[in-house]
Amino acid sequence: MSRKLVPISTAILIGTISSWGAVSLASSPKTRVQTLQFYEPSFEVADVILAQSRVSPPVPPLPSPLPTATPPTESGIVGLSPEPTDDIGVGHLRPRDLSFLETENWTDSPYLGANWLQAAAIPIYTEPDGSHWGWIISGWLVPNGQEPLALGRDASFSMLHTYYSLFSFPVTQIQDDGWFEFQYTPAGKAWAHVDHLNLGRIDLAVETWENRFLDMGWVEFRNHGLSQSLKAVPDDSATILGLVGPDSFIETLAFDGDWMQVRVTQPTSACQQLPGAVTQEGWMRWRNSEQQSLIWFPPKGC
C-alpha cells in the first residue's frame, strides 16, 4: 500500500524527552518496596509540533510509600469499544515501544491489555502548569494525601482497545507547550506533560489518531449506517467521484486536516469483496465540524 506521511501540522508522536534526567521505578522482590534509579535522558521525536522553547515542569514528589506494582483489574475497564457519539479525542496514550507485541512469544508479555500500567508512572495535574493532583503509578491511582486506589478494582477507569491485545487512554487535547489532557475515568480527565513520559519502567508516547489509522491501514464508519461523498481533492466543492457507503472496505492512504485520502472497495461484506466490487481512490471527510472522528477500526482486524 502506498502511503504519505501525515503533515507535521496534524501529527504528533512523542517519545521520551527530558532535559535533566528521569526517575525510573524498579521493584525489589525482597522488600516489595520500589526504589529509584536515574538514567540518562533519550530523545526520540517524530512529526513534532511542540514548541522548542517549552519549559519542562519539575518532577513532583513520588507517593510515599510507593504501592507495590499491581496489574489492573480488566473487569473495571470501561469504554473499550467507543460508541458512535463518544468523544475519542485527538489520539491516545500508550507504551512507546510496542515491539513486545511482535515477538514470537507475545502472549507471554506482562504488558498486554492494560497490564502495562503496572510499569508506568505518570504525574497528573488539574490543568496545564497547575496544581499537581497525584499519580497514576504501578497500576494505582494515588491522589495526593489519600489512600491509593487499585485501577479496575477500587475504581473503574476508561481506556480504548487500540491494538489486537493492548488498551490505551484517549487523549482529548495536545498543546504545543507539551501539556496534554487524557481521560482516565468515565467522568475524570487529567493533564500531564510529555517530558514526564519516561518516569516509569516503561516509556510512554502520545500518538494522534491519524498516525494510528495509517498504521492500521483500514478503517470503518463509527456510525455503521453512514455514507460519505468521495471527492477528487480534499475540498467540499470538489468533484464527487462517488459515494462511500456502509458496505465499503476503506483503506487509509494520507490525511490533510479533516480530510482523509482513501482507497475504497465496494460492495464488501467485512473484508470480503462481493461480486461486482469496484475500487476507487479519492478523499473523504474523517472528522465532522466538531472535530470528532467519524471513523474507527476493529483492533483485531478482519
JSON list of C-alpha atoms in Angstrom, two decimals, residues 117-227:
[
{"chain": "A", "resi": 117, "resn": "LEU", "atom": "CA", "xyz": [0.15, 0.35, 33.63]},
{"chain": "A", "resi": 118, "resn": "GLN", "atom": "CA", "xyz": [1.85, -1.65, 36.38]},
{"chain": "A", "resi": 119, "resn": "ALA", "atom": "CA", "xyz": [5.18, -0.47, 34.90]},
{"chain": "A", "resi": 120, "resn": "ALA", "atom": "CA", "xyz": [4.08, 3.13, 34.19]},
{"chain": "A", "resi": 121, "resn": "ALA", "atom": "CA", "xyz": [4.43, 6.28, 36.28]},
{"chain": "A", "resi": 122, "resn": "ILE", "atom": "CA", "xyz": [2.52, 9.42, 35.25]},
{"chain": "A", "resi": 123, "resn": "PRO", "atom": "CA", "xyz": [2.19, 12.52, 37.45]},
{"chain": "A", "resi": 124, "resn": "ILE", "atom": "CA", "xyz": [-1.19, 14.15, 36.79]},
{"chain": "A", "resi": 125, "resn": "TYR", "atom": "CA", "xyz": [-2.34, 17.74, 37.19]},
{"chain": "A", "resi": 126, "resn": "THR", "atom": "CA", "xyz": [-5.55, 19.74, 37.45]},
{"chain": "A", "resi": 127, "resn": "GLU", "atom": "CA", "xyz": [-4.59, 21.95, 34.48]},
{"chain": "A", "resi": 128, "resn": "PRO", "atom": "CA", "xyz": [-1.51, 22.93, 32.44]},
{"chain": "A", "resi": 129, "resn": "ASP", "atom": "CA", "xyz": [1.08, 24.45, 34.79]},
{"chain": "A", "resi": 130, "resn": "GLY", "atom": "CA", "xyz": [-1.49, 23.89, 37.54]},
{"chain": "A", "resi": 131, "resn": "SER", "atom": "CA", "xyz": [-1.52, 22.02, 40.83]},
{"chain": "A", "resi": 132, "resn": "HIS", "atom": "CA", "xyz": [-0.06, 18.54, 40.93]},
{"chain": "A", "resi": 133, "resn": "TRP", "atom": "CA", "xyz": [-3.02, 16.31, 41.84]},
{"chain": "A", "resi": 134, "resn": "GLY", "atom": "CA", "xyz": [-1.46, 12.87, 42.16]},
{"chain": "A", "resi": 135, "resn": "TRP", "atom": "CA", "xyz": [-0.04, 9.92, 40.23]},
{"chain": "A", "resi": 136, "resn": "ILE", "atom": "CA", "xyz": [-1.10, 7.04, 38.07]},
{"chain": "A", "resi": 137, "resn": "ILE", "atom": "CA", "xyz": [1.68, 4.70, 39.07]},
{"chain": "A", "resi": 138, "resn": "SER", "atom": "CA", "xyz": [2.34, 0.94, 39.17]},
{"chain": "A", "resi": 139, "resn": "GLY", "atom": "CA", "xyz": [-1.31, 0.13, 38.41]},
{"chain": "A", "resi": 140, "resn": "TRP", "atom": "CA", "xyz": [-2.69, 2.54, 41.04]},
{"chain": "A", "resi": 141, "resn": "LEU", "atom": "CA", "xyz": [-4.35, 5.94, 41.12]},
{"chain": "A", "resi": 142, "resn": "VAL", "atom": "CA", "xyz": [-2.74, 7.81, 44.02]},
{"chain": "A", "resi": 143, "resn": "PRO", "atom": "CA", "xyz": [-4.32, 11.21, 44.84]},
{"chain": "A", "resi": 144, "resn": "ASN", "atom": "CA", "xyz": [-2.04, 13.39, 46.96]},
{"chain": "A", "resi": 145, "resn": "GLY", "atom": "CA", "xyz": [-2.55, 12.73, 50.66]},
{"chain": "A", "resi": 146, "resn": "GLN", "atom": "CA", "xyz": [-5.07, 9.92, 50.08]},
{"chain": "A", "resi": 147, "resn": "GLU", "atom": "CA", "xyz": [-5.04, 6.15, 50.00]},
{"chain": "A", "resi": 148, "resn": "PRO", "atom": "CA", "xyz": [-4.06, 4.53, 46.67]},
{"chain": "A", "resi": 149, "resn": "LEU", "atom": "CA", "xyz": [-6.88, 3.15, 44.52]},
{"chain": "A", "resi": 150, "resn": "ALA", "atom": "CA", "xyz": [-6.19, -0.02, 42.55]},
{"chain": "A", "resi": 151, "resn": "LEU", "atom": "CA", "xyz": [-7.16, 0.61, 38.92]},
{"chain": "A", "resi": 152, "resn": "GLY", "atom": "CA", "xyz": [-10.12, -1.51, 37.92]},
{"chain": "A", "resi": 153, "resn": "ARG", "atom": "CA", "xyz": [-10.61, -2.90, 41.41]},
{"chain": "A", "resi": 154, "resn": "ASP", "atom": "CA", "xyz": [-11.16, 0.15, 43.64]},
{"chain": "A", "resi": 155, "resn": "ALA", "atom": "CA", "xyz": [-12.01, 2.49, 40.77]},
{"chain": "A", "resi": 156, "resn": "SER", "atom": "CA", "xyz": [-13.27, 1.92, 37.23]},
{"chain": "A", "resi": 157, "resn": "PHE", "atom": "CA", "xyz": [-11.27, 3.64, 34.51]},
{"chain": "A", "resi": 158, "resn": "SER", "atom": "CA", "xyz": [-11.62, 4.44, 30.80]},
{"chain": "A", "resi": 159, "resn": "MET", "atom": "CA", "xyz": [-9.48, 3.00, 28.02]},
{"chain": "A", "resi": 160, "resn": "LEU", "atom": "CA", "xyz": [-9.80, 2.23, 24.33]},
{"chain": "A", "resi": 161, "resn": "HIS", "atom": "CA", "xyz": [-9.00, -1.08, 22.64]},
{"chain": "A", "resi": 162, "resn": "THR", "atom": "CA", "xyz": [-6.41, 0.22, 20.15]},
{"chain": "A", "resi": 163, "resn": "TYR", "atom": "CA", "xyz": [-4.29, -2.81, 19.25]},
{"chain": "A", "resi": 164, "resn": "TYR", "atom": "CA", "xyz": [-5.06, -6.50, 18.97]},
{"chain": "A", "resi": 165, "resn": "SER", "atom": "CA", "xyz": [-4.08, -7.07, 22.59]},
{"chain": "A", "resi": 166, "resn": "LEU", "atom": "CA", "xyz": [-3.46, -3.60, 24.02]},
{"chain": "A", "resi": 167, "resn": "PHE", "atom": "CA", "xyz": [-5.57, -0.85, 25.62]},
{"chain": "A", "resi": 168, "resn": "SER", "atom": "CA", "xyz": [-4.69, 2.86, 25.87]},
{"chain": "A", "resi": 169, "resn": "PHE", "atom": "CA", "xyz": [-6.00, 6.11, 27.33]},
{"chain": "A", "resi": 170, "resn": "PRO", "atom": "CA", "xyz": [-7.84, 8.52, 24.98]},
{"chain": "A", "resi": 171, "resn": "VAL", "atom": "CA", "xyz": [-6.07, 11.88, 24.72]},
{"chain": "A", "resi": 172, "resn": "THR", "atom": "CA", "xyz": [-8.52, 14.76, 24.40]},
{"chain": "A", "resi": 173, "resn": "GLN", "atom": "CA", "xyz": [-6.14, 17.72, 23.89]},
{"chain": "A", "resi": 174, "resn": "ILE", "atom": "CA", "xyz": [-2.49, 18.30, 22.97]},
{"chain": "A", "resi": 175, "resn": "GLN", "atom": "CA", "xyz": [-0.84, 21.69, 23.45]},
{"chain": "A", "resi": 176, "resn": "ASP", "atom": "CA", "xyz": [2.34, 22.83, 21.73]},
{"chain": "A", "resi": 177, "resn": "ASP", "atom": "CA", "xyz": [3.93, 23.52, 25.13]},
{"chain": "A", "resi": 178, "resn": "GLY", "atom": "CA", "xyz": [3.94, 19.79, 25.85]},
{"chain": "A", "resi": 179, "resn": "TRP", "atom": "CA", "xyz": [0.86, 19.58, 28.07]},
{"chain": "A", "resi": 180, "resn": "PHE", "atom": "CA", "xyz": [-1.82, 17.09, 27.09]},
{"chain": "A", "resi": 181, "resn": "GLU", "atom": "CA", "xyz": [-5.16, 16.08, 28.58]},
{"chain": "A", "resi": 182, "resn": "PHE", "atom": "CA", "xyz": [-6.28, 12.46, 28.76]},
{"chain": "A", "resi": 183, "resn": "GLN", "atom": "CA", "xyz": [-9.34, 10.68, 30.08]},
{"chain": "A", "resi": 184, "resn": "TYR", "atom": "CA", "xyz": [-8.71, 8.05, 32.72]},
{"chain": "A", "resi": 185, "resn": "THR", "atom": "CA", "xyz": [-12.19, 7.52, 34.24]},
{"chain": "A", "resi": 186, "resn": "PRO", "atom": "CA", "xyz": [-15.68, 7.90, 32.71]},
{"chain": "A", "resi": 187, "resn": "ALA", "atom": "CA", "xyz": [-16.02, 11.32, 34.37]},
{"chain": "A", "resi": 188, "resn": "GLY", "atom": "CA", "xyz": [-12.40, 12.21, 35.05]},
{"chain": "A", "resi": 189, "resn": "LYS", "atom": "CA", "xyz": [-9.74, 13.88, 32.92]},
{"chain": "A", "resi": 190, "resn": "ALA", "atom": "CA", "xyz": [-6.25, 14.90, 33.92]},
{"chain": "A", "resi": 191, "resn": "TRP", "atom": "CA", "xyz": [-3.35, 16.84, 32.47]},
{"chain": "A", "resi": 192, "resn": "ALA", "atom": "CA", "xyz": [0.18, 15.52, 32.07]},
{"chain": "A", "resi": 193, "resn": "HIS", "atom": "CA", "xyz": [3.35, 16.66, 30.32]},
{"chain": "A", "resi": 194, "resn": "VAL", "atom": "CA", "xyz": [5.30, 14.91, 27.56]},
{"chain": "A", "resi": 195, "resn": "ASP", "atom": "CA", "xyz": [8.54, 15.37, 29.47]},
{"chain": "A", "resi": 196, "resn": "HIS", "atom": "CA", "xyz": [7.14, 13.07, 32.16]},
{"chain": "A", "resi": 197, "resn": "LEU", "atom": "CA", "xyz": [6.52, 10.10, 29.86]},
{"chain": "A", "resi": 198, "resn": "ASN", "atom": "CA", "xyz": [9.72, 8.27, 30.81]},
{"chain": "A", "resi": 199, "resn": "LEU", "atom": "CA", "xyz": [9.41, 8.16, 34.60]},
{"chain": "A", "resi": 200, "resn": "GLY", "atom": "CA", "xyz": [8.42, 4.51, 34.95]},
{"chain": "A", "resi": 201, "resn": "ARG", "atom": "CA", "xyz": [9.90, 1.17, 33.98]},
{"chain": "A", "resi": 202, "resn": "ILE", "atom": "CA", "xyz": [8.18, 1.56, 30.60]},
{"chain": "A", "resi": 203, "resn": "ASP", "atom": "CA", "xyz": [8.34, 4.69, 28.43]},
{"chain": "A", "resi": 204, "resn": "LEU", "atom": "CA", "xyz": [5.07, 6.11, 27.12]},
{"chain": "A", "resi": 205, "resn": "ALA", "atom": "CA", "xyz": [4.02, 8.01, 23.98]},
{"chain": "A", "resi": 206, "resn": "VAL", "atom": "CA", "xyz": [1.16, 10.18, 22.78]},
{"chain": "A", "resi": 207, "resn": "GLU", "atom": "CA", "xyz": [0.04, 9.28, 19.26]},
{"chain": "A", "resi": 208, "resn": "THR", "atom": "CA", "xyz": [-2.55, 11.02, 17.10]},
{"chain": "A", "resi": 209, "resn": "TRP", "atom": "CA", "xyz": [-5.40, 9.07, 15.57]},
{"chain": "A", "resi": 210, "resn": "GLU", "atom": "CA", "xyz": [-4.14, 9.98, 12.10]},
{"chain": "A", "resi": 211, "resn": "ASN", "atom": "CA", "xyz": [-0.94, 8.01, 12.73]},
{"chain": "A", "resi": 212, "resn": "ARG", "atom": "CA", "xyz": [-2.82, 5.12, 14.30]},
{"chain": "A", "resi": 213, "resn": "PHE", "atom": "CA", "xyz": [-5.29, 4.94, 11.39]},
{"chain": "A", "resi": 214, "resn": "LEU", "atom": "CA", "xyz": [-2.41, 4.96, 8.90]},
{"chain": "A", "resi": 215, "resn": "ASP", "atom": "CA", "xyz": [-0.63, 2.17, 10.76]},
{"chain": "A", "resi": 216, "resn": "MET", "atom": "CA", "xyz": [-3.83, 0.14, 10.92]},
{"chain": "A", "resi": 217, "resn": "GLY", "atom": "CA", "xyz": [-4.26, 0.54, 7.17]},
{"chain": "A", "resi": 218, "resn": "TRP", "atom": "CA", "xyz": [-8.05, 0.36, 7.07]},
{"chain": "A", "resi": 219, "resn": "VAL", "atom": "CA", "xyz": [-10.97, 1.88, 8.95]},
{"chain": "A", "resi": 220, "resn": "GLU", "atom": "CA", "xyz": [-14.74, 1.79, 9.11]},
{"chain": "A", "resi": 221, "resn": "PHE", "atom": "CA", "xyz": [-17.51, 4.27, 9.92]},
{"chain": "A", "resi": 222, "resn": "ARG", "atom": "CA", "xyz": [-18.30, 4.57, 13.63]},
{"chain": "A", "resi": 223, "resn": "ASN", "atom": "CA", "xyz": [-21.94, 5.04, 12.63]},
{"chain": "A", "resi": 224, "resn": "HIS", "atom": "CA", "xyz": [-22.38, 1.93, 10.54]},
{"chain": "A", "resi": 225, "resn": "GLY", "atom": "CA", "xyz": [-25.24, 3.45, 8.53]},
{"chain": "A", "resi": 226, "resn": "LEU", "atom": "CA", "xyz": [-23.18, 6.47, 7.47]},
{"chain": "A", "resi": 227, "resn": "SER", "atom": "CA", "xyz": [-22.27, 7.32, 3.88]}
]
